[in-house]
């Protein structure tokens, strides 16, 4: 119990004292995860929407695959990205291993299937409702995809937040490809893992509390910006 | 009217799903400026017929011909017809954005877009609601918006599937005047309804559909005063038609 | 911060990134062990090296086995590890050059205060392990092919016992770093083998104690190796050699000797 109390007061102290190291790793966590989610949304939402509105052989298999990839184990993704980016790997010459870019790549791979699979479901439901009306207007192709993505925007904000949640809370992939290097690739989750392994359980939990707080703030800010206003519109 | 996509001539339409014949050997034509009301009991095939004519579904056999050599004024066949569905489908955008969206896809250029949207909103009496999210409108307002949206691009023909079901008399009247006004301006109307009073008020021609077949068609006056088929007679009397 | 943003936009500028990683870059990557990282040694000594040379040292802390593997792949410039036989093989296979001794400390066996196997105060590590096996008292192994794990297996061999048959029973393989393994041992009231530095720096000791120490077979020497730049031309050999000569030179050795936790020295310089 002592540890848990200590964790809360440590978390409060870290934030109130404006701890520079803390702000650095929070900043890195946010910039890596937000960048990864932005890329994943650009790829995943397009992919999900295209799969939602097209019919082609093997489509069912693609949907099953996308849904299954939502459960991609982070460690496996980390390992695969490590093997690609390692000096001995095919992309080794780029020298990206142990950089924030490597972590962005790993998180993008983790988040894209989540965004694509959820977008596919959301857009397909909306398409069922809009189908005949849009056909009647002659809306096809890219215009159809754009219309559906725009009209599903409030649900898609939730999709993006789900992706962000997966990215920011993930440790298995980033610790392998980032290396948890102090002042370079140390993020919230890898710092928590490190403090845990040092036996500083209260500090680790304190950082965990800060991470949950960040998630709350991000989710709150996003719903404040669009979500809440959208709910009433989305009747 | 020489540059209309009408007359539309549908010949020997047949539509089957899994071996069940839903539309059977049905022929019908729509001429420029006409106002046709399609009547018939539930499940007769009226909605399917509109979808076939509008090109949303493809007939199993039969032909649908639009006026050959019509001058399309740079717009496609699809851009010169419109349809209003049994359930209003509104985009999750403002009232005005809904109209503008339809106009854009109906081929309105940037120059005419603003003016066309403006006049459509005014005619529908929704000018002061333009910024409201369309889905917050009442059902009656939504239906008015849908009709105004369909008419905004001045189509040659407008198909409507029970647009006034579940509306109060005032709203019904507003929609009817929109249709009469559009028809007077040259848009041919094909309207499905169960409201016989409405059919009498609006219809120039009547098409009576029963069990996927066109049982009777002709001028409205003669249809109501002297229906030829048993099915139509029973339907008009309010009897249950089997 | 600026460099980080460079890397963030680097996704679109992969090529420029590769240019920035030429061998004369201003940083080196050191593949090291969790025990040295968790002990806090790097935080104490690296700033001094940076101050002197301007070279940034990026430490990736994994088990010795993983560090050697990453080194074979060329993912690092310098290795700082503790498994002599494996280090010599690494050099013999041509993956590393210029191996040197850096420092040493020792391993200890820690365990719960009630000591069900009765090994407290012993100075014979294999005998203590035999006692644990005899009592079938829980023992947590790193199980991750790290330097500590390699040492532990050697001690079991010296005791003439193969604990793998009891894996899952009293012999529990954590498959984790030193700190996580200590958390596990403390959590389940088990014995484990740890390097002294990690143990002293460890914050979750509860009432666990060092029970066995002082056996010369518990000696824990650390070596430093430059990843072979002939084999991996991208290796920052200049920076790596600068680091190695600083670490094994008088300044680095003094910095290692000066590092203490709660007034206890964790590592002893051993460069000749
Ligand atoms: N895709 C389909 N598959 C199978 N049956 C269908 C399909 N679409 C319509 N039907 C059937 O075809 C018949 C005609 O349907 P339609 O919707 O055209 O009737 P309707 O005349 O518009 O009736 P209502 O007045 O109730 O709207 C109905 O029996 C309906 O169940
Ligand atoms: Mg119908």
XYZ file of C-alpha atoms and ligand atoms in Angstrom:
781
model
C 0.000 0.000 0.000
C 2.872 2.309 0.814
C 4.095 2.047 -2.756
C 0.737 3.070 -4.157
C 0.481 6.159 -1.980
C 4.061 7.019 -2.765
C 3.279 6.596 -6.470
C 0.550 9.205 -6.397
C 2.630 11.728 -4.522
C 5.611 11.060 -6.803
C 3.400 11.574 -9.843
C 2.122 14.854 -8.439
C 5.648 15.954 -7.553
C 7.017 15.155 -10.991
C 4.318 17.186 -12.679
C 4.225 20.115 -10.260
C 8.002 20.477 -10.083
C 8.159 20.632 -13.882
C 10.701 17.812 -13.964
C 12.675 18.355 -17.180
C 13.378 14.672 -17.809
C 9.718 13.868 -17.374
C 8.659 16.527 -19.852
C 11.235 15.268 -22.312
C 9.966 11.690 -22.265
C 6.339 12.832 -22.284
C 7.142 15.000 -25.289
C 8.821 12.102 -27.066
C 5.970 9.709 -26.272
C 3.451 12.177 -27.637
C 5.374 13.150 -30.749
C 6.186 9.539 -31.676
C 2.677 8.240 -31.036
C 0.889 11.184 -32.637
C 3.092 10.943 -35.736
C 2.556 7.186 -35.937
C -1.211 7.572 -35.529
C -1.325 10.312 -38.162
C 0.474 8.108 -40.681
C -1.604 5.093 -39.666
C -4.801 7.106 -40.166
C -3.742 8.280 -43.614
C -3.020 4.705 -44.674
C -5.559 2.813 -42.562
C -8.585 5.003 -43.144
C -8.052 5.011 -46.899
C -7.497 1.259 -46.929
C -10.458 0.568 -44.631
C -12.799 2.763 -46.659
C -11.722 1.251 -49.970
C -12.268 -2.275 -48.653
C -15.634 -1.161 -47.252
C -17.030 0.068 -50.567
C -15.501 -2.359 -53.051
C -16.321 -5.964 -53.844
C -13.568 -8.212 -55.115
C -12.536 -11.830 -54.758
C -10.693 -12.411 -51.512
C -12.328 -9.457 -49.812
C -13.637 -11.607 -46.977
C -10.154 -12.940 -46.355
C -8.734 -9.398 -46.274
C -11.310 -8.370 -43.678
C -10.496 -11.390 -41.510
C -6.815 -10.566 -41.887
C -7.286 -6.904 -40.917
C -9.342 -7.871 -37.888
C -6.758 -10.437 -36.838
C -3.884 -7.988 -37.279
C -5.507 -5.749 -34.658
C -4.072 -8.261 -32.217
C -0.527 -8.110 -33.581
C 1.797 -8.652 -30.615
C 3.985 -5.552 -30.192
C 7.059 -7.655 -29.474
C 6.685 -9.455 -32.784
C 6.344 -6.154 -34.623
C 9.364 -4.833 -32.761
C 11.373 -7.863 -33.719
C 10.328 -7.691 -37.369
C 11.180 -3.989 -37.571
C 14.471 -4.671 -35.794
C 15.356 -7.302 -38.386
C 14.501 -4.883 -41.200
C 16.411 -1.929 -39.737
C 19.350 -3.829 -38.274
C 22.667 -3.211 -39.982
C 22.473 -6.826 -41.079
C 18.934 -6.299 -42.408
C 17.725 -5.040 -45.792
C 17.232 -1.443 -44.608
C 20.302 -1.366 -42.412
C 22.111 1.222 -44.514
C 19.544 3.829 -43.495
C 20.893 3.747 -39.949
C 17.424 4.116 -38.458
C 17.694 1.551 -35.671
C 17.666 3.106 -32.190
C 16.108 6.373 -33.396
C 12.637 7.876 -32.846
C 11.976 7.192 -36.528
C 12.324 3.455 -35.880
C 9.773 3.727 -33.086
C 7.393 5.619 -35.358
C 7.710 2.884 -37.971
C 6.987 0.153 -35.409
C 3.986 1.965 -33.938
C 2.631 2.774 -37.385
C 2.680 -0.930 -38.206
C 0.908 -1.705 -34.943
C -1.762 0.951 -35.307
C -2.553 0.791 -39.034
C -4.501 -2.502 -38.845
C -6.532 -1.188 -35.898
C -7.448 1.952 -37.808
C -8.119 0.058 -41.045
C -10.288 -2.635 -39.476
C -12.395 -0.241 -37.412
C -12.707 2.196 -40.326
C -13.847 -0.640 -42.578
C -16.662 -1.447 -40.158
C -17.702 2.168 -39.603
C -17.633 3.075 -43.302
C -19.397 -0.101 -44.366
C -22.268 0.596 -41.975
C -22.550 4.149 -43.235
C -22.303 3.015 -46.847
C -25.245 0.669 -46.371
C -27.311 3.693 -45.308
C -26.043 6.026 -48.062
C -25.630 3.517 -50.881
C -28.693 4.192 -53.039
C -28.776 7.923 -52.405
C -25.143 8.276 -53.482
C -25.604 5.966 -56.465
C -28.550 8.115 -57.477
C -26.249 11.136 -57.491
C -23.646 9.209 -59.472
C -21.093 9.343 -56.654
C -18.372 6.803 -57.378
C -14.744 5.969 -56.810
C -12.591 8.365 -54.852
C -15.524 10.754 -54.374
C -17.485 7.975 -52.690
C -14.591 7.154 -50.348
C -14.096 10.827 -49.501
C -17.787 11.395 -48.836
C -18.067 8.395 -46.534
C -14.878 9.232 -44.629
C -16.041 12.799 -44.104
C -19.528 11.822 -43.006
C -18.126 9.180 -40.645
C -15.737 11.741 -39.156
C -17.099 11.675 -35.614
C -16.841 7.898 -35.408
C -13.423 8.068 -37.033
C -12.175 10.387 -34.288
C -12.913 7.562 -31.883
C -11.083 5.187 -34.214
C -8.032 7.458 -34.199
C -8.176 7.628 -30.405
C -8.281 3.847 -30.195
C -5.148 3.814 -32.346
C -3.504 6.438 -30.172
C -4.321 4.397 -27.085
C -2.621 1.359 -28.546
C 0.422 3.361 -29.611
C 1.045 5.373 -26.484
C 0.595 2.433 -24.122
C 2.809 0.067 -26.078
C 6.259 -0.933 -24.833
C 7.219 -4.231 -26.455
C 7.981 -2.849 -29.912
C 9.559 0.495 -29.063
C 11.953 -0.923 -26.498
C 13.425 -3.274 -29.125
C 13.720 -0.833 -32.024
C 14.325 2.289 -29.939
C 16.689 0.735 -27.423
C 15.358 2.874 -24.542
C 18.310 5.244 -24.915
C 18.309 8.040 -22.371
C 17.475 11.470 -23.865
C 16.968 9.927 -27.288
C 14.457 7.098 -27.383
C 13.268 6.878 -23.802
C 9.487 7.147 -23.695
C 6.912 6.897 -20.956
C 6.426 3.160 -21.301
C 10.103 2.268 -21.633
C 10.924 4.479 -18.650
C 8.272 2.636 -16.665
C 9.815 -0.690 -17.696
C 13.273 0.558 -16.705
C 12.214 1.873 -13.307
C 10.378 -1.386 -12.654
C 13.526 -3.345 -13.412
C 15.467 -1.093 -11.065
C 12.991 -2.022 -8.386
C 11.753 1.563 -8.110
C 8.158 0.419 -8.112
C 6.670 3.610 -6.720
C 8.387 5.752 -9.347
C 7.355 3.309 -12.069
C 3.753 3.447 -10.943
C 3.984 7.228 -10.631
C 5.060 7.429 -14.266
C 2.188 5.100 -15.108
C -0.218 7.495 -13.431
C 1.222 10.353 -15.470
C 0.751 8.277 -18.637
C -2.873 7.595 -17.820
C -3.273 11.310 -17.148
C -1.828 12.156 -20.557
C -4.213 9.724 -22.212
C -7.093 11.362 -20.389
C -5.994 14.833 -21.451
C -5.550 13.812 -25.091
C -8.905 12.050 -25.220
C -10.595 14.921 -23.435
C -9.066 17.516 -25.731
C -10.038 15.614 -28.867
C -13.622 15.035 -27.779
C -13.800 18.653 -26.712
C -12.672 19.759 -30.147
C -14.946 17.653 -32.294
C -16.474 14.668 -30.620
C -18.958 16.266 -28.274
C -20.122 18.776 -30.833
C -20.365 15.882 -33.237
C -22.465 13.671 -31.044
C -25.480 15.938 -31.249
C -25.009 16.245 -34.994
C -24.673 12.541 -35.436
C -28.311 11.744 -34.626
C -37.899 20.070 -74.657
C -35.877 18.681 -77.539
C -32.803 18.466 -75.329
C -34.486 16.376 -72.619
C -33.336 12.863 -71.825
C -37.033 11.993 -72.049
C -39.026 10.241 -73.323
C -37.998 7.240 -71.321
C -39.225 3.944 -72.685
C -38.992 0.786 -70.594
C -39.953 -2.388 -72.438
C -40.735 -5.850 -71.097
C -38.901 -5.326 -67.826
C -38.382 -8.437 -65.777
C -36.610 -8.550 -62.428
C -35.930 -11.762 -60.606
C -34.200 -12.532 -57.344
C -33.249 -16.174 -56.797
C -35.820 -17.350 -59.283
C -38.681 -15.296 -57.770
C -40.184 -12.970 -60.342
C -40.725 -9.576 -58.687
C -41.278 -7.457 -61.804
C -42.892 -9.248 -64.696
C -43.038 -8.139 -68.335
C -43.613 -4.526 -67.430
C -43.554 -1.758 -70.053
C -43.969 1.917 -69.266
C -42.949 5.247 -70.748
C -42.349 8.680 -69.299
C -42.674 11.693 -71.571
C -41.317 15.190 -70.996
C -43.346 17.322 -68.624
C -45.599 14.459 -67.538
C -46.776 13.754 -63.976
C -47.253 10.035 -63.427
C -48.544 8.569 -60.183
C -47.747 4.896 -59.527
C -50.364 3.148 -57.411
C -50.613 -0.377 -56.090
C -50.831 -2.391 -52.896
C -47.878 -3.029 -50.563
C -45.325 -5.349 -52.086
C -46.626 -4.830 -55.606
C -43.207 -3.822 -56.918
C -43.547 -0.029 -57.068
C -40.255 0.718 -55.334
C -38.468 -1.865 -57.472
C -39.938 -0.283 -60.581
C -38.590 3.156 -59.617
C -35.161 1.677 -58.914
C -35.131 -0.062 -62.273
C -36.130 3.104 -64.133
C -33.597 5.187 -62.186
C -30.896 2.655 -62.964
C -30.066 1.653 -59.372
C -30.734 -1.990 -60.184
C -30.387 -3.786 -63.481
C -33.356 -5.679 -64.959
C -32.964 -9.401 -65.493
C -34.314 -8.815 -68.977
C -36.002 -6.032 -70.888
C -34.771 -2.668 -72.089
C -34.694 0.860 -70.726
C -34.155 3.502 -73.397
C -33.685 7.190 -72.862
C -34.237 9.683 -75.629
C -31.736 8.915 -78.326
C -29.401 11.724 -79.244
C -30.477 13.912 -76.386
C -28.331 16.991 -76.074
C -26.950 16.508 -72.597
C -25.592 20.030 -72.087
C -22.388 18.546 -70.733
C -24.187 16.545 -68.095
C -24.494 12.797 -67.917
C -27.759 10.866 -68.013
C -27.427 10.308 -64.278
C -26.981 14.007 -63.610
C -30.269 14.792 -65.318
C -32.480 12.600 -63.197
C -32.993 12.413 -59.451
C -34.757 10.276 -56.892
C -36.325 10.761 -53.475
C -36.374 7.623 -51.360
C -38.993 6.173 -49.052
C -36.660 6.908 -46.107
C -34.913 10.286 -46.316
C -31.135 9.929 -46.586
C -29.335 13.019 -45.314
C -25.617 13.568 -45.164
C -24.129 14.375 -41.766
C -23.632 17.989 -42.761
C -25.535 21.239 -42.656
C -28.754 21.800 -44.569
C -26.963 23.988 -47.089
C -24.047 21.575 -47.468
C -26.515 18.820 -48.331
C -27.920 20.874 -51.197
C -24.510 21.994 -52.408
C -23.209 18.431 -52.336
C -26.045 17.191 -54.544
C -25.651 20.147 -56.900
C -21.973 19.485 -57.344
C -22.541 15.873 -58.292
C -25.403 16.902 -60.571
C -22.848 18.878 -62.525
C -23.494 22.438 -61.368
C -20.508 24.661 -62.097
C -19.009 26.824 -59.362
C -20.742 29.871 -60.829
C -24.299 28.546 -60.686
C -23.804 26.531 -57.493
C -24.335 29.340 -55.015
C -27.409 30.707 -56.724
C -28.983 27.295 -57.301
C -28.481 26.296 -53.651
C -29.914 29.612 -52.517
C -33.081 29.308 -54.557
C -33.593 25.650 -53.615
C -33.407 26.540 -49.916
C -35.822 29.408 -50.380
C -38.341 27.342 -52.270
C -38.241 24.700 -49.538
C -38.673 27.383 -46.863
C -35.401 26.310 -45.224
C -33.304 29.416 -45.932
C -33.121 30.358 -42.256
C -32.119 26.831 -41.256
C -29.215 26.579 -43.682
C -26.512 26.213 -41.022
C -28.384 23.627 -38.966
C -27.079 20.048 -39.122
C -29.513 18.390 -41.530
C -30.189 15.502 -39.195
C -31.526 17.822 -36.507
C -34.430 18.867 -38.743
C -37.919 17.500 -38.040
C -39.079 14.659 -40.246
C -41.255 17.031 -42.275
C -38.382 19.472 -42.756
C -36.056 16.631 -43.672
C -38.413 15.417 -46.365
C -38.734 18.968 -47.715
C -34.971 19.242 -47.794
C -34.631 15.946 -49.622
C -37.147 17.030 -52.270
C -35.544 20.454 -52.623
C -32.111 18.825 -52.892
C -33.338 16.493 -55.636
C -34.890 19.387 -57.554
C -31.985 21.804 -57.117
C -30.207 20.591 -60.251
C -33.386 20.963 -62.339
C -33.521 17.324 -63.443
C -35.481 16.271 -66.526
C -37.225 13.639 -64.447
C -37.679 13.130 -60.712
C -38.677 9.800 -59.169
C -40.273 9.925 -55.723
C -41.063 6.952 -53.499
C -43.814 7.864 -50.998
C -42.263 11.216 -50.071
C -45.191 12.329 -47.912
C -45.928 9.184 -45.948
C -46.115 10.075 -42.233
C -46.268 13.848 -42.800
C -48.961 16.181 -41.517
C -51.338 17.858 -43.997
C -49.417 21.160 -44.003
C -46.116 19.482 -44.805
C -47.803 17.324 -47.444
C -49.119 20.469 -49.034
C -45.704 22.138 -49.023
C -44.139 19.182 -50.771
C -46.970 18.962 -53.272
C -46.511 22.598 -54.225
C -42.792 22.010 -54.708
C -43.655 19.190 -57.096
C -46.302 21.150 -58.976
C -43.931 24.080 -59.345
C -41.117 21.852 -60.628
C -43.471 20.063 -62.999
C -44.690 23.381 -64.371
C -41.043 24.333 -64.934
C -40.538 21.248 -67.077
C -39.468 18.412 -64.786
C -41.337 15.175 -65.405
C -42.458 13.519 -62.164
C -42.953 9.836 -61.356
C -44.505 9.564 -57.906
C -45.302 6.455 -55.876
C -47.960 7.019 -53.238
C -50.623 5.244 -51.213
C -52.506 8.495 -50.722
C -55.331 8.314 -53.247
C -56.299 11.891 -52.551
C -52.779 12.953 -53.455
C -52.916 10.854 -56.599
C -56.126 12.645 -57.608
C -54.666 16.057 -56.828
C -51.383 15.590 -58.659
C -51.562 12.822 -61.227
C -51.965 13.441 -64.939
C -51.328 9.779 -65.667
C -51.798 6.811 -63.412
C -49.851 3.544 -63.521
C -51.397 0.777 -61.441
C -48.998 -2.000 -60.449
C -50.099 -5.322 -59.028
C -47.930 -8.353 -58.346
C -45.054 -6.977 -60.376
C -47.165 -6.234 -63.439
C -48.494 -3.011 -64.858
C -52.178 -3.883 -64.681
C -53.586 -0.607 -65.878
C -52.342 2.793 -67.043
C -53.807 5.897 -68.612
C -55.199 9.327 -67.895
C -55.956 10.056 -64.266
C -59.535 11.112 -64.848
C -60.592 7.956 -66.620
C -58.663 5.755 -64.161
C -60.498 7.164 -61.162
C -63.918 7.360 -62.793
C -63.757 4.048 -64.609
C -61.002 1.642 -63.534
C -60.738 -1.295 -65.908
C -59.175 -4.032 -63.755
C -60.680 -5.803 -60.758
C -57.539 -5.157 -58.754
C -57.652 -1.392 -59.347
C -61.357 -1.245 -58.587
C -60.872 -3.078 -55.323
C -57.839 -0.932 -54.426
C -59.741 2.288 -55.017
C -62.638 1.066 -52.925
C -60.261 0.435 -50.088
C -60.752 -3.288 -50.214
C -57.917 -5.650 -49.490
C -56.269 -6.519 -52.757
C -54.736 -9.953 -53.006
C 15.493 18.241 -29.160
C 16.399 19.565 -32.569
C 17.969 16.308 -33.631
C 14.908 14.439 -32.494
C 12.689 16.505 -34.740
C 15.089 15.851 -37.559
C 14.490 12.174 -36.967
C 10.753 12.637 -36.807
C 10.620 14.243 -40.199
C 13.265 11.724 -41.167
C 10.582 9.310 -42.364
C 10.341 11.387 -45.481
C 14.054 11.977 -45.575
C 15.400 8.477 -45.178
C 18.279 9.206 -47.456
C 19.473 12.222 -45.558
C 19.348 10.137 -42.393
C 21.626 7.588 -43.927
C 24.049 10.344 -44.812
C 23.988 11.496 -41.208
C 25.088 8.084 -40.002
C 28.467 8.033 -41.660
C 31.215 6.685 -39.444
C 32.293 10.105 -38.217
C 28.941 10.869 -36.584
C 29.126 12.496 -33.185
C 27.739 9.597 -31.189
C 28.429 5.943 -30.549
C 26.039 3.148 -29.684
C 27.122 0.938 -26.797
C 25.436 -2.427 -26.479
C 25.559 -3.217 -22.807
C 23.913 -5.238 -20.104
C 20.892 -4.538 -17.966
C 23.023 -4.998 -14.858
C 25.320 -2.075 -15.663
C 22.401 0.113 -16.724
C 20.223 -0.721 -13.730
C 23.091 -0.047 -11.333
C 23.197 3.588 -12.483
C 26.882 3.420 -13.488
C 26.348 4.948 -16.926
C 24.439 7.926 -15.594
C 27.433 8.632 -13.350
C 30.345 8.240 -15.766
C 29.092 9.024 -19.264
C 28.640 12.780 -18.717
C 32.361 12.981 -17.889
C 33.289 11.326 -21.172
C 30.915 13.541 -23.087
C 32.334 16.623 -21.463
C 35.857 15.651 -22.414
C 35.317 14.466 -25.986
C 31.946 15.837 -27.068
C 30.974 12.323 -28.106
C 27.480 11.248 -27.091
C 27.155 7.661 -25.865
C 23.843 5.967 -26.589
C 23.435 2.949 -24.354
C 21.198 0.064 -25.361
C 20.808 -2.212 -22.354
C 20.006 -5.842 -23.084
C 21.310 -9.184 -21.819
C 24.913 -10.071 -22.685
C 23.675 -12.747 -25.103
C 21.454 -10.237 -26.921
C 24.216 -7.608 -26.855
C 26.624 -10.013 -28.567
C 23.928 -10.922 -31.095
C 23.211 -7.268 -31.868
C 26.943 -6.719 -32.157
C 27.209 -9.513 -34.722
C 24.500 -7.729 -36.725
C 26.545 -4.546 -36.542
C 23.930 -2.718 -34.474
C 26.368 -0.934 -32.224
C 29.923 0.344 -32.086
C 31.101 -0.888 -28.711
C 30.090 -3.775 -26.444
C 30.401 -3.681 -22.669
C 29.503 -7.155 -21.433
C 30.347 -9.829 -18.919
C 30.713 -13.371 -20.241
C 34.370 -14.009 -20.920
C 34.067 -17.205 -22.951
C 31.348 -15.763 -25.189
C 33.351 -12.554 -25.596
C 36.412 -14.486 -26.726
C 34.300 -16.413 -29.232
C 32.878 -13.117 -30.534
C 36.405 -11.841 -31.120
C 37.645 -15.159 -32.533
C 34.783 -15.180 -35.040
C 35.948 -11.805 -36.306
C 33.002 -9.721 -35.114
C 34.952 -7.734 -32.567
C 38.473 -6.483 -31.964
C 40.618 -5.069 -29.196
C 38.862 -6.699 -26.248
C 40.045 -5.290 -22.919
C 39.238 -5.753 -19.255
C 37.398 -2.799 -17.759
C 36.177 -3.577 -14.302
C 34.823 -6.324 -12.132
C 32.587 -6.954 -9.213
C 31.055 -10.152 -7.981
C 27.896 -12.160 -8.012
C 25.974 -12.962 -4.861
C 23.153 -15.305 -4.023
C 20.269 -13.511 -2.400
C 17.260 -15.027 -0.752
C 14.406 -14.672 1.742
C 15.211 -13.977 5.383
C 13.797 -17.280 6.629
C 16.261 -19.100 4.289
C 14.468 -22.468 3.950
C 17.576 -24.067 2.363
C 19.810 -22.919 5.206
C 22.597 -21.480 3.056
C 23.212 -18.256 4.958
C 26.865 -17.379 5.468
C 28.175 -19.977 3.034
C 31.239 -19.188 0.889
C 30.824 -22.112 -1.513
C 28.386 -21.148 -4.265
C 27.890 -24.610 -5.854
C 27.308 -26.106 -2.417
C 24.692 -23.442 -1.699
C 22.925 -24.250 -4.963
C 23.013 -27.935 -4.062
C 21.380 -27.019 -0.760
C 18.637 -25.116 -2.549
C 18.038 -28.047 -4.903
C 18.026 -30.475 -1.982
C 15.411 -28.445 -0.141
C 13.524 -27.880 -3.420
C 13.306 -24.249 -2.355
C 12.217 -21.894 -5.145
C 15.058 -20.452 -7.239
C 14.524 -17.886 -10.005
C 16.864 -18.059 -12.982
C 17.372 -15.233 -15.493
C 16.826 -17.798 -18.218
C 17.800 -15.265 -20.891
C 21.311 -16.292 -21.906
C 22.731 -13.219 -20.232
C 26.143 -13.063 -18.572
C 24.546 -13.715 -15.221
C 22.635 -16.665 -16.631
C 25.777 -18.121 -18.180
C 27.514 -17.804 -14.805
C 24.588 -19.446 -13.027
C 24.664 -22.449 -15.363
C 28.379 -22.852 -14.767
C 27.727 -22.923 -11.018
C 25.042 -25.608 -11.395
C 27.465 -27.672 -13.459
C 30.076 -27.273 -10.718
C 27.502 -28.522 -8.229
C 26.815 -31.533 -10.444
C 23.124 -30.710 -10.727
C 20.947 -30.225 -13.775
C 18.058 -28.064 -12.551
C 16.301 -28.028 -15.923
C 14.388 -31.176 -14.951
C 12.711 -29.159 -12.201
C 11.871 -26.223 -14.441
C 8.427 -24.979 -13.542
C 8.619 -26.655 -10.137
C 11.144 -25.090 -7.730
C 13.431 -23.962 -10.586
C 11.787 -21.006 -12.271
C 13.130 -19.404 -15.426
C 12.017 -15.786 -15.671
C 13.404 -15.098 -19.132
C 13.899 -11.468 -18.089
C 16.502 -8.859 -17.265
C 18.220 -8.673 -13.889
C 15.804 -6.207 -12.332
C 12.677 -8.042 -13.447
C 14.183 -11.291 -12.172
C 14.868 -9.705 -8.777
C 11.281 -8.438 -8.636
C 10.131 -11.974 -9.377
C 12.360 -13.558 -6.745
C 11.307 -11.072 -4.091
C 7.683 -11.524 -5.102
C 7.728 -15.309 -4.753
C 10.135 -15.626 -1.820
C 12.786 -17.311 -3.958
C 16.579 -17.380 -4.185
C 18.419 -15.966 -7.162
C 21.879 -15.143 -8.426
C 22.567 -11.461 -9.062
C 25.503 -9.190 -9.649
C 26.208 -7.146 -6.567
C 25.904 -3.789 -8.328
C 22.334 -4.361 -9.424
C 21.425 -5.660 -5.993
C 22.792 -2.632 -4.174
C 21.118 -0.234 -6.571
C 17.857 -2.171 -6.476
C 14.953 -0.392 -4.843
C 12.603 -3.291 -4.100
C 14.748 -5.462 -1.820
C 12.199 -5.715 0.984
C 13.855 -7.829 3.683
C 15.865 -10.015 1.304
C 19.564 -10.372 2.026
C 22.839 -11.439 0.488
C 23.244 -15.000 1.777
C 26.273 -16.296 -0.108
C 29.283 -14.262 -1.242
C 33.062 -14.369 -1.397
C 33.501 -17.502 -3.527
C 36.158 -16.783 -6.138
C 33.939 -18.574 -8.649
C 31.518 -15.655 -8.215
C 34.009 -13.285 -9.824
C 32.279 -11.067 -12.426
C 34.637 -9.394 -14.892
C 33.427 -6.920 -17.526
C 35.104 -6.527 -20.885
C 34.872 -3.914 -23.589
C 35.058 -4.733 -27.305
C 35.065 -2.622 -30.445
C 32.756 -3.986 -33.127
C 35.007 -4.894 -36.046
C 34.952 -1.929 -38.464
C 36.365 -4.089 -41.244
C 33.335 -6.326 -40.961
C 30.880 -3.468 -40.437
C 32.252 -0.381 -42.205
C 29.592 1.909 -40.744
C 31.013 1.398 -37.248
C 32.198 4.621 -35.648
C 35.656 3.280 -34.948
C 37.117 6.672 -34.056
C 34.444 7.355 -31.464
C 34.455 3.770 -30.242
C 38.231 3.734 -29.737
C 38.056 7.081 -27.957
C 35.488 5.631 -25.581
C 37.414 2.429 -24.965
C 40.675 4.218 -24.296
C 38.955 6.666 -21.955
C 37.185 3.854 -20.101
C 40.339 1.807 -19.677
C 42.516 4.860 -19.079
C 43.133 6.600 -15.807
C 40.162 8.957 -15.988
C 37.597 6.307 -16.813
C 39.002 3.878 -14.266
C 38.891 6.578 -11.610
C 35.298 7.409 -12.508
C 34.319 3.742 -12.170
C 36.032 3.474 -8.798
C 34.363 6.652 -7.607
C 30.827 5.449 -8.299
C 29.059 4.420 -5.127
C 25.545 3.741 -4.018
C 24.832 4.256 -0.318
C 28.605 4.597 0.154
C 29.220 1.161 -1.327
C 31.523 0.864 -4.321
C 29.805 -1.169 -7.039
C 32.584 -1.777 -9.587
C 36.345 -2.174 -9.284
C 38.653 -1.003 -12.092
C 40.638 -3.836 -13.638
C 42.417 -2.371 -16.651
C 46.094 -3.187 -16.804
N -33.663 -7.726 -53.046
C -34.815 -8.389 -52.895
N -34.809 -9.711 -52.705
C -35.956 -10.395 -52.574
N -37.161 -9.839 -52.600
C -37.241 -8.513 -52.790
C -36.082 -7.719 -52.955
N -36.443 -6.427 -53.119
C -37.788 -6.439 -53.066
N -38.267 -7.682 -52.886
C -39.672 -8.088 -52.828
O -40.296 -7.579 -53.984
C -41.593 -7.203 -53.697
C -41.817 -5.782 -54.203
O -41.088 -4.914 -53.373
P -41.274 -3.318 -53.453
O -40.413 -2.735 -52.415
O -41.061 -2.895 -54.845
O -42.807 -3.178 -53.050
P -43.662 -1.827 -53.046
O -44.673 -1.954 -54.120
O -42.788 -0.654 -53.082
O -44.392 -1.967 -51.617
P -44.705 -0.827 -50.516
O -45.931 -0.166 -50.922
O -44.891 -1.632 -49.274
O -43.515 0.070 -50.437
C -41.802 -7.353 -52.227
O -42.518 -8.552 -52.001
C -40.420 -7.465 -51.681
O -40.400 -8.286 -50.565
Mg -42.115 0.751 -51.647
